PDB file of C-alpha atoms in Angstrom:
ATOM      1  CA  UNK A 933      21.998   9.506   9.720  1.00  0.00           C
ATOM      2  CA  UNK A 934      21.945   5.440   9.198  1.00  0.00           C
ATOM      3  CA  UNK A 935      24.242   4.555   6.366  1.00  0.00           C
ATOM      4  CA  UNK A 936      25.640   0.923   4.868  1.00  0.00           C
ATOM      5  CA  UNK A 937      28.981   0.463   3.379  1.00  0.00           C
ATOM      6  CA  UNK A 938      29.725  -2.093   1.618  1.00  0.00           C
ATOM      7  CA  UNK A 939      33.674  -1.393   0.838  1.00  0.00           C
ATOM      8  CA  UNK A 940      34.411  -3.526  -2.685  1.00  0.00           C
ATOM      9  CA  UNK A 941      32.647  -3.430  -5.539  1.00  0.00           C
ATOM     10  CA  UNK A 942      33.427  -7.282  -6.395  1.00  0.00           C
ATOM     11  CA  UNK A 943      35.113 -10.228  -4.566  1.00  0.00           C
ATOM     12  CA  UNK A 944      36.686 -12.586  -6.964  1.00  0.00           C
ATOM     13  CA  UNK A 945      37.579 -16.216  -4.817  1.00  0.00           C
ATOM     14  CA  UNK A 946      38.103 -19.259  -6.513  1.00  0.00           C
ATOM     15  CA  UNK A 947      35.812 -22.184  -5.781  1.00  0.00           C
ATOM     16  CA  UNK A 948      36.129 -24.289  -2.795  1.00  0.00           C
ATOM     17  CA  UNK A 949      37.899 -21.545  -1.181  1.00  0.00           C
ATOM     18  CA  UNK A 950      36.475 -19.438   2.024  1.00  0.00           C
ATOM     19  CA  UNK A 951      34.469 -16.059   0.931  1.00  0.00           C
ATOM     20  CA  UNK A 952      33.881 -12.630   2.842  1.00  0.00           C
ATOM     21  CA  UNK A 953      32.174  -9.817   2.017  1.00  0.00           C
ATOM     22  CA  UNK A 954      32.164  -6.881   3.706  1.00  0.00           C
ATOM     23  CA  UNK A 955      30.205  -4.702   5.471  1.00  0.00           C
ATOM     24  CA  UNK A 956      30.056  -1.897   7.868  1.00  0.00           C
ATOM     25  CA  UNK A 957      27.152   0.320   9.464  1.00  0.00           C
ATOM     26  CA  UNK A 958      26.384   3.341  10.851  1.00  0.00           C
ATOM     27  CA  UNK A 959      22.815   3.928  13.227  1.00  0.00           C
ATOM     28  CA  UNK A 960      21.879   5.156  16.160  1.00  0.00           C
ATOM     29  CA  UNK A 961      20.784   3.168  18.539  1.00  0.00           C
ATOM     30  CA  UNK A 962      20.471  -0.762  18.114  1.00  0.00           C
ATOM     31  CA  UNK A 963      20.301  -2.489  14.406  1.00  0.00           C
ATOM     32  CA  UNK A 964      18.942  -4.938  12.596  1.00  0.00           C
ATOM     33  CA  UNK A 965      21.123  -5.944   9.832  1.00  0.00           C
ATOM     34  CA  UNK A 966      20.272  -8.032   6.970  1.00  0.00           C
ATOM     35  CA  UNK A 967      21.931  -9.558   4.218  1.00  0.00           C
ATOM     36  CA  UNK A 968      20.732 -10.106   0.326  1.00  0.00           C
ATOM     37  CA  UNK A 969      21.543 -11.774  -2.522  1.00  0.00           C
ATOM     38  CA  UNK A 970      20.401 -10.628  -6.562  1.00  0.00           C
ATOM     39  CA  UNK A 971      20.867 -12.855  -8.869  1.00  0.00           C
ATOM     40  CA  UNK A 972      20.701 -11.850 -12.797  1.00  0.00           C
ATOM     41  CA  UNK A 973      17.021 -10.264 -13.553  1.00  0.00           C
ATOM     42  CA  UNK A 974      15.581 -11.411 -10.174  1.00  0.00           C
ATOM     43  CA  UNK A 975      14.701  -9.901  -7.318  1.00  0.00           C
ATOM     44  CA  UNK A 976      15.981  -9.816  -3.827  1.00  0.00           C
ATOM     45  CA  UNK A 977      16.676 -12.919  -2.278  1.00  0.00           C
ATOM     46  CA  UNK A 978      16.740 -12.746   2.175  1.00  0.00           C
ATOM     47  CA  UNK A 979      19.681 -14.466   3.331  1.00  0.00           C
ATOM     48  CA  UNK A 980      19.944 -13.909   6.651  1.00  0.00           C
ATOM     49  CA  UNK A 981      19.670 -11.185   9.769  1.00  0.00           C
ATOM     50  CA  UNK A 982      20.848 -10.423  12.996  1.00  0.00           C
ATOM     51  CA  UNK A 983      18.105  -9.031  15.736  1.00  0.00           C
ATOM     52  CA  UNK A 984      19.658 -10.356  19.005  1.00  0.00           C
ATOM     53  CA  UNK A 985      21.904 -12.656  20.748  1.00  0.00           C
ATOM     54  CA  UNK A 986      24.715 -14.838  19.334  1.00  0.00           C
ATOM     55  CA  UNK A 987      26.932 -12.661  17.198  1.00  0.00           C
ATOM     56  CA  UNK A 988      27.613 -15.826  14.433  1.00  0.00           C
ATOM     57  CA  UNK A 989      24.421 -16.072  12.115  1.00  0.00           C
ATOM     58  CA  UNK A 990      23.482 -18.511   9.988  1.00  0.00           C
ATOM     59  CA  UNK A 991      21.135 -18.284   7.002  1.00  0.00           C
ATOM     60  CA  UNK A 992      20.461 -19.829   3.679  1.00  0.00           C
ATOM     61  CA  UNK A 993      22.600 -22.166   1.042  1.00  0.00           C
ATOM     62  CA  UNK A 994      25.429 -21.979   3.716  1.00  0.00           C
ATOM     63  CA  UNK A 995      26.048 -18.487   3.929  1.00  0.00           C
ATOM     64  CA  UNK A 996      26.933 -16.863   7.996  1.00  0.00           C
ATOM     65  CA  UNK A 997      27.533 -13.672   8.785  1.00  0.00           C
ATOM     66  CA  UNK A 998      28.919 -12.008  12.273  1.00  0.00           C
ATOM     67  CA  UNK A 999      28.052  -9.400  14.074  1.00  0.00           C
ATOM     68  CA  UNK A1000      30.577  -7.137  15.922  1.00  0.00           C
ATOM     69  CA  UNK A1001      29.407  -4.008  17.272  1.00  0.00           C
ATOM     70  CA  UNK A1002      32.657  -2.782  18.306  1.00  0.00           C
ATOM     71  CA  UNK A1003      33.362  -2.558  14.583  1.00  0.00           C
ATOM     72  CA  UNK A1004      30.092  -1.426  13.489  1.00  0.00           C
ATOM     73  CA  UNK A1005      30.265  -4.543  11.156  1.00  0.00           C
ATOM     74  CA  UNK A1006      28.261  -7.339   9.837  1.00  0.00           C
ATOM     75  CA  UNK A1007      30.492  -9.720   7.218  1.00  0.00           C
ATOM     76  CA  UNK A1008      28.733 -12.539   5.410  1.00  0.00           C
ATOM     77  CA  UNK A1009      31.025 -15.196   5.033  1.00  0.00           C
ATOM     78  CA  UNK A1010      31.011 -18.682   3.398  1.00  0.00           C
ATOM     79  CA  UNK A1011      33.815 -21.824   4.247  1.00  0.00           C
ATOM     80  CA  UNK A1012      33.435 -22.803   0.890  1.00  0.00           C
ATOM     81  CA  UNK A1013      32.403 -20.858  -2.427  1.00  0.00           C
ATOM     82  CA  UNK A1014      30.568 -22.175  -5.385  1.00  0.00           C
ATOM     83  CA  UNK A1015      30.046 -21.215  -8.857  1.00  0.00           C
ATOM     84  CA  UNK A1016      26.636 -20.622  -8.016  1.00  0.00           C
ATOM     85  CA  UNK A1017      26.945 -18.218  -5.240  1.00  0.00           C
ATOM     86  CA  UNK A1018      27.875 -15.689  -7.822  1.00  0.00           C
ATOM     87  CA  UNK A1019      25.721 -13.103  -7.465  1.00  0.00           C
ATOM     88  CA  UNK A1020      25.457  -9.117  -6.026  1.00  0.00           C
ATOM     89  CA  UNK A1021      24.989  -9.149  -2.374  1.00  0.00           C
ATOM     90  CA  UNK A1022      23.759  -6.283  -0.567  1.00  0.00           C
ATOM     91  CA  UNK A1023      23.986  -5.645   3.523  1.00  0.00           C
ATOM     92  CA  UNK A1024      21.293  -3.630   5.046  1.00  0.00           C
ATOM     93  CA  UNK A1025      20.484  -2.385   7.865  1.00  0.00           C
ATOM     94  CA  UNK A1026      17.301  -1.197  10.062  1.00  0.00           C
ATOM     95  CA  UNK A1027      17.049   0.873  12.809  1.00  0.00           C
ATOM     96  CA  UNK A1028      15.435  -0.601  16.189  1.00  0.00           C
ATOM     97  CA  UNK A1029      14.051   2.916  17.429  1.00  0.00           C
ATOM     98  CA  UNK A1030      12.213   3.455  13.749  1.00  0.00           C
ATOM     99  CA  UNK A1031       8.735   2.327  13.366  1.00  0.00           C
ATOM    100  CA  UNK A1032       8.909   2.520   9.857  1.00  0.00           C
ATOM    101  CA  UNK A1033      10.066  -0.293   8.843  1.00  0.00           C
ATOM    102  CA  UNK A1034      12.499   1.010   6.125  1.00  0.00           C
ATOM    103  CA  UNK A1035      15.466  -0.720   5.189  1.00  0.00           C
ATOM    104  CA  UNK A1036      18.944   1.103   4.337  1.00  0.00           C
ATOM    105  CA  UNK A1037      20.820  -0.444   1.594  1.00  0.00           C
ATOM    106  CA  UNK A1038      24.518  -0.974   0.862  1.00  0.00           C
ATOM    107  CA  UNK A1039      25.575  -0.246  -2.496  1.00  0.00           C
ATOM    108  CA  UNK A1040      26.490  -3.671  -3.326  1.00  0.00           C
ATOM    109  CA  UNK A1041      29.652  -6.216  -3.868  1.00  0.00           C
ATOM    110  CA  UNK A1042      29.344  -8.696  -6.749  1.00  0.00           C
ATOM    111  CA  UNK A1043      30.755 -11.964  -5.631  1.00  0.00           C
ATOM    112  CA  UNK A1044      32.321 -13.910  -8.776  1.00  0.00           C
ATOM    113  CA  UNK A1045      33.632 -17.174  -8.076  1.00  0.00           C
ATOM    114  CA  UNK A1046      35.843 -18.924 -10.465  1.00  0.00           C
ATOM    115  CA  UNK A1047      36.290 -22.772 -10.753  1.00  0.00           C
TER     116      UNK A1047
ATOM    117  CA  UNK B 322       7.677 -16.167   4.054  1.00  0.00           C
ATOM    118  CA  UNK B 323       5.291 -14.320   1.886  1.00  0.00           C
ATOM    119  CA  UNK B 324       5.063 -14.829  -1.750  1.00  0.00           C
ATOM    120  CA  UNK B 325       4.851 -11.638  -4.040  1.00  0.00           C
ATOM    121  CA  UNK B 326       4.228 -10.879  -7.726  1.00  0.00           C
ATOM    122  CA  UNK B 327       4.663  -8.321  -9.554  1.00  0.00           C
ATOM    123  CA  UNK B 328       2.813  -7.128 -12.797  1.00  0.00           C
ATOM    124  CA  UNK B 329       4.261  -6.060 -15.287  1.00  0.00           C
ATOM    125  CA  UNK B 330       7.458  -8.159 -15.284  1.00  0.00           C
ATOM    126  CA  UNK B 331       8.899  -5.539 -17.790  1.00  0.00           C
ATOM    127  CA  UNK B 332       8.081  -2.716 -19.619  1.00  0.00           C
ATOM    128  CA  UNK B 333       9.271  -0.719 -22.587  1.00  0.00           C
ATOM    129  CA  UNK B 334       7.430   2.988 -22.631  1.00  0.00           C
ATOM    130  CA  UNK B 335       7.835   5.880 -24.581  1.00  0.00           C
ATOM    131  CA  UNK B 336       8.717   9.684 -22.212  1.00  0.00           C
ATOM    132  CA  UNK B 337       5.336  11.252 -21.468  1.00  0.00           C
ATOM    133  CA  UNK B 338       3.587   7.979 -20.610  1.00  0.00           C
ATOM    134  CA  UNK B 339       2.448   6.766 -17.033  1.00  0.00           C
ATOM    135  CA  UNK B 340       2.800   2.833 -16.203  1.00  0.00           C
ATOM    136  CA  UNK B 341       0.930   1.363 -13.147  1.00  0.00           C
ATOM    137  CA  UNK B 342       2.970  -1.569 -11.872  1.00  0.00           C
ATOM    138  CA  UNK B 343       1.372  -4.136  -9.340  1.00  0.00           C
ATOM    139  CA  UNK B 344       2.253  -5.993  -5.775  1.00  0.00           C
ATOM    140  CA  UNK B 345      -0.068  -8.626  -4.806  1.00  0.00           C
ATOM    141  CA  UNK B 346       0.732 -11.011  -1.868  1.00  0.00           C
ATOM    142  CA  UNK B 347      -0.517 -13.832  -1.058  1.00  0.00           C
ATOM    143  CA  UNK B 348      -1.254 -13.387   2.944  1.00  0.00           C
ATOM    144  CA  UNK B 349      -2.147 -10.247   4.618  1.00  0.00           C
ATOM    145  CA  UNK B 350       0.543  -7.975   5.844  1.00  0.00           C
ATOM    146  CA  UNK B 351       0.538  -4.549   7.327  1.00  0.00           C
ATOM    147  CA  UNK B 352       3.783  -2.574   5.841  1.00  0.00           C
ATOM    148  CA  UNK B 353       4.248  -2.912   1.916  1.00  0.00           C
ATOM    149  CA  UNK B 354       7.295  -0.807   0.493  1.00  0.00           C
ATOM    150  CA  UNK B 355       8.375   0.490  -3.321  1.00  0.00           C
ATOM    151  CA  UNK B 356      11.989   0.563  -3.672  1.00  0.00           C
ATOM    152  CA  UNK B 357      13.806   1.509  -6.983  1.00  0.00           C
ATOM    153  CA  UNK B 358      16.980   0.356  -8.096  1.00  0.00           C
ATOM    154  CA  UNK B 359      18.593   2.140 -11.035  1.00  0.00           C
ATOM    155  CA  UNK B 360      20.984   0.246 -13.127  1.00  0.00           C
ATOM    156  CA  UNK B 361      24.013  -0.792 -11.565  1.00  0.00           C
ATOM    157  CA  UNK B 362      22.436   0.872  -8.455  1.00  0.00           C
ATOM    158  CA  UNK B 363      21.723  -0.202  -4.376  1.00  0.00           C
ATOM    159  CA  UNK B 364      17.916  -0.088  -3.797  1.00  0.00           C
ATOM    160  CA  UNK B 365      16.306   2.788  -2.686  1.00  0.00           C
ATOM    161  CA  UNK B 366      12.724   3.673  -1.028  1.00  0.00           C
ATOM    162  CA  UNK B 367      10.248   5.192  -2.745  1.00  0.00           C
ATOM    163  CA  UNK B 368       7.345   4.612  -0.432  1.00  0.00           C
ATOM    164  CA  UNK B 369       5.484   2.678   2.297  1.00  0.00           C
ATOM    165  CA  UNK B 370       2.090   2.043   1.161  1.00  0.00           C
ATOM    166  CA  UNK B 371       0.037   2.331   4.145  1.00  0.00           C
ATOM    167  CA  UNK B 372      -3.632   0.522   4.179  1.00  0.00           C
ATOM    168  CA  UNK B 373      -6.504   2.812   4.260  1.00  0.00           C
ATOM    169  CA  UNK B 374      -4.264   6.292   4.197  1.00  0.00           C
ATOM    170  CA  UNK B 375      -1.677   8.295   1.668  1.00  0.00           C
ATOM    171  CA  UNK B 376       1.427   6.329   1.517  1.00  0.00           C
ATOM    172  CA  UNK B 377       4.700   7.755   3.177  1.00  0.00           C
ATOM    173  CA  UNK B 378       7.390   8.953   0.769  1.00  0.00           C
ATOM    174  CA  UNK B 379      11.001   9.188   1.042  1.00  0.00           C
ATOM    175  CA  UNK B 380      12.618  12.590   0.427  1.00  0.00           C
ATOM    176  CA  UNK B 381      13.415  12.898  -2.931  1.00  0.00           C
ATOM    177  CA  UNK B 382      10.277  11.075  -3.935  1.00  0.00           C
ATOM    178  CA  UNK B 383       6.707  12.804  -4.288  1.00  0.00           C
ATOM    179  CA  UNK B 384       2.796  11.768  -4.955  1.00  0.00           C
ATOM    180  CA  UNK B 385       2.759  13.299  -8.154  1.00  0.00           C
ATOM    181  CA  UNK B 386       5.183  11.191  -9.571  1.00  0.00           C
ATOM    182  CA  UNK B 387       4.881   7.820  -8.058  1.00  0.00           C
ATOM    183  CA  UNK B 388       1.293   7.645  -6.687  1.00  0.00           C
ATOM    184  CA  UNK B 389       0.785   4.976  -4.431  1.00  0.00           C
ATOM    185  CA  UNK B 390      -2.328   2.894  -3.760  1.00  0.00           C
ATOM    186  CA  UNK B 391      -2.940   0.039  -1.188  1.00  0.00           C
ATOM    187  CA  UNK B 392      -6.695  -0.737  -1.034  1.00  0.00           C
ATOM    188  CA  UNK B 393      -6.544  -4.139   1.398  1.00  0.00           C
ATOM    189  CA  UNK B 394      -3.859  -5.642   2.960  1.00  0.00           C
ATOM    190  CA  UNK B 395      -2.418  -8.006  -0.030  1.00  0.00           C
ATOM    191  CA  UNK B 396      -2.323  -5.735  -2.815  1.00  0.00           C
ATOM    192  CA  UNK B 397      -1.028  -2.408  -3.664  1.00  0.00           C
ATOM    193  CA  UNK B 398      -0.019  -0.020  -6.882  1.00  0.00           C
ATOM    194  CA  UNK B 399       2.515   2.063  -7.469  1.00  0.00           C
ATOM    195  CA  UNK B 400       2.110   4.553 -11.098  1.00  0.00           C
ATOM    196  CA  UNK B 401       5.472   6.147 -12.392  1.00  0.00           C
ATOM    197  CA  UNK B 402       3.806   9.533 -14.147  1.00  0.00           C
ATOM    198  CA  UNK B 403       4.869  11.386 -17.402  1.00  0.00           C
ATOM    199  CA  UNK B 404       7.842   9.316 -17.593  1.00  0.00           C
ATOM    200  CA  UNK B 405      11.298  10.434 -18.551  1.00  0.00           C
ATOM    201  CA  UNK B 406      14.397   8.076 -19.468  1.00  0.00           C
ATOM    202  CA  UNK B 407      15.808   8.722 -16.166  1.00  0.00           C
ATOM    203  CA  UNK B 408      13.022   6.607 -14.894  1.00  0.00           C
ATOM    204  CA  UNK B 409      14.255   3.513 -16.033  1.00  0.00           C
ATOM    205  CA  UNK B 410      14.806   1.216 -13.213  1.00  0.00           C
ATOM    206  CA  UNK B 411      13.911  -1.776 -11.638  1.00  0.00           C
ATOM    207  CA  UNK B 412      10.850  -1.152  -9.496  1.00  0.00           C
ATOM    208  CA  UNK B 413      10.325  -3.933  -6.499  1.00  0.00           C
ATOM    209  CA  UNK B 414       8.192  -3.780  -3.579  1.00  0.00           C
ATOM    210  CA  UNK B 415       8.716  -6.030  -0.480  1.00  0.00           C
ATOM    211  CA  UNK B 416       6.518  -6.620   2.429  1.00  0.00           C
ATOM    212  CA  UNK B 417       7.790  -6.956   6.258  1.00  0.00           C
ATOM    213  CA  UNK B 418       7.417 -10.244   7.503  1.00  0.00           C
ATOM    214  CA  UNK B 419       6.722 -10.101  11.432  1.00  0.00           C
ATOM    215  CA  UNK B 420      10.345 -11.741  11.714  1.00  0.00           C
ATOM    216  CA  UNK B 421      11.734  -8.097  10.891  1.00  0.00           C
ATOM    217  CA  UNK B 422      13.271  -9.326   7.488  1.00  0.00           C
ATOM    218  CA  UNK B 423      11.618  -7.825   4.185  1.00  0.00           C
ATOM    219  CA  UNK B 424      10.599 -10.153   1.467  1.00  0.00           C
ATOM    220  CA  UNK B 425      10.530  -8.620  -2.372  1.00  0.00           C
ATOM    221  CA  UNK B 426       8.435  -9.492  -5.365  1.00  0.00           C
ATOM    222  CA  UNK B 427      10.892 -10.383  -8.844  1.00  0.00           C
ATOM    223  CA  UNK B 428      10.693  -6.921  -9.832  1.00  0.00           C
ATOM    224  CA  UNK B 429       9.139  -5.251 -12.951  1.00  0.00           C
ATOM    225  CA  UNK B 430      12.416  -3.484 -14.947  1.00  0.00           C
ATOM    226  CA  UNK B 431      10.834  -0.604 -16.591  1.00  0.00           C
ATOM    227  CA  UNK B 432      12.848   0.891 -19.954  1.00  0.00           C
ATOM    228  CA  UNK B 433      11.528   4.926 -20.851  1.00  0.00           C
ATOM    229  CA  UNK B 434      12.349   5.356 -23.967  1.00  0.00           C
TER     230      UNK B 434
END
């Protein structure tokens, strides 16, 4: 069965410094993986995927993650945090061989970052 | 990307009730999806509203509670039925861009009361 884990429930950083969140996966077969961000009553927000090629992804208001398959893992990472990147982010994760389209959701890290 | 609303934004209704919440985007697109998220909960799929046939629901999930239309290509319904507290959620549907990533409407946070 696919699955997302998404190990800590929040990541506290302080601003300017480097952020990770984590995340780790679980499919058959070859994944997409996504990552989103929520902020207070709104919706999803798309960040970024990986489909193919290079492992380092980069995707919206400076946000990367990298792919390693070896470690089943997709971290989104950021050099330097903001204020405003606080937020819940969510991985996800599709599976290639599905033609369904459905997406598999992490449970979620809240990202507070402190000035 | 596609842009998507959602109607209503929120909703307070009383147990018994059914709400009918709306997706409309503003291209055509061939997968539409209804994903709940329950307070302080991941997402998770309801549906996938398929155009011109019965939508395709997740286990847990069945037609009599959440039917599912999607008449044309930009718009779609999803009805929570005889509604209990435990149905208060957020209730978002996305749509698959042809670049693999979903894009999701704001949302419509539904409160059963």
């Amino acid at each position: 069965a696919q699955s997302v884990a998404q190990p800590e429930d929040q990541v506290n950083v302080a601003e300017g410094n480097p952020l990770t969140v984590k995340c780790t996966y679980s499919v058959s077969g070859n994944p997409y993986l996504f990552w989103y961000v929520q902020y207070p009553n709104r919706g999803l927000q798309f960040l970024l995927k990986y489909i193919t090629g290079d492992n380092l992804v980069k995707g919206s208001y400076g946000f990367e993650a990298e792919f390693n398959k070896s470690q089943t893992s997709f971290h989104l990472k950021k050099p330097s945090a903001l204020v405003s990147d606080s937020a819940l982010y969510f991985c996800a994760v599709r599976n290639l061989s599905s033609n369904t389209g459905k997406l598999i959701f992490g449970q979620g890290t809240t990202l507070q970052v402190k000035p | 990307s596609a842009v998507i609303s959602q109607k209503p934004s929120r909703d307070i209704c009383q147990r018994g009730t059914s709400l009918t919440i709306q997706c409309q985007v503003d291209s055509q697109v061939t997968m539409m999806f209804w994903y709940r998220q329950q307070p302080g909960q991941s997402l998770t799929l309801i549906a996938t509203a398929n155009q011109g046939s019965e939508a395709t629901y997740e286990s847990g999930f069945v037609i009599d509670k959440f039917p599912i239309s999607r008449p044309n290509l930009t718009f779609s319904t999803l009805t929570v039925s005889n509604m209990s507290p435990e149905d208060s959620s957020i209730y978002l549907c996305s749509v698959d861009d042809r670049g693999h990533e979903q894009y999701f409407g704001p949302g419509t946070r539904l409160t059963v009361t």
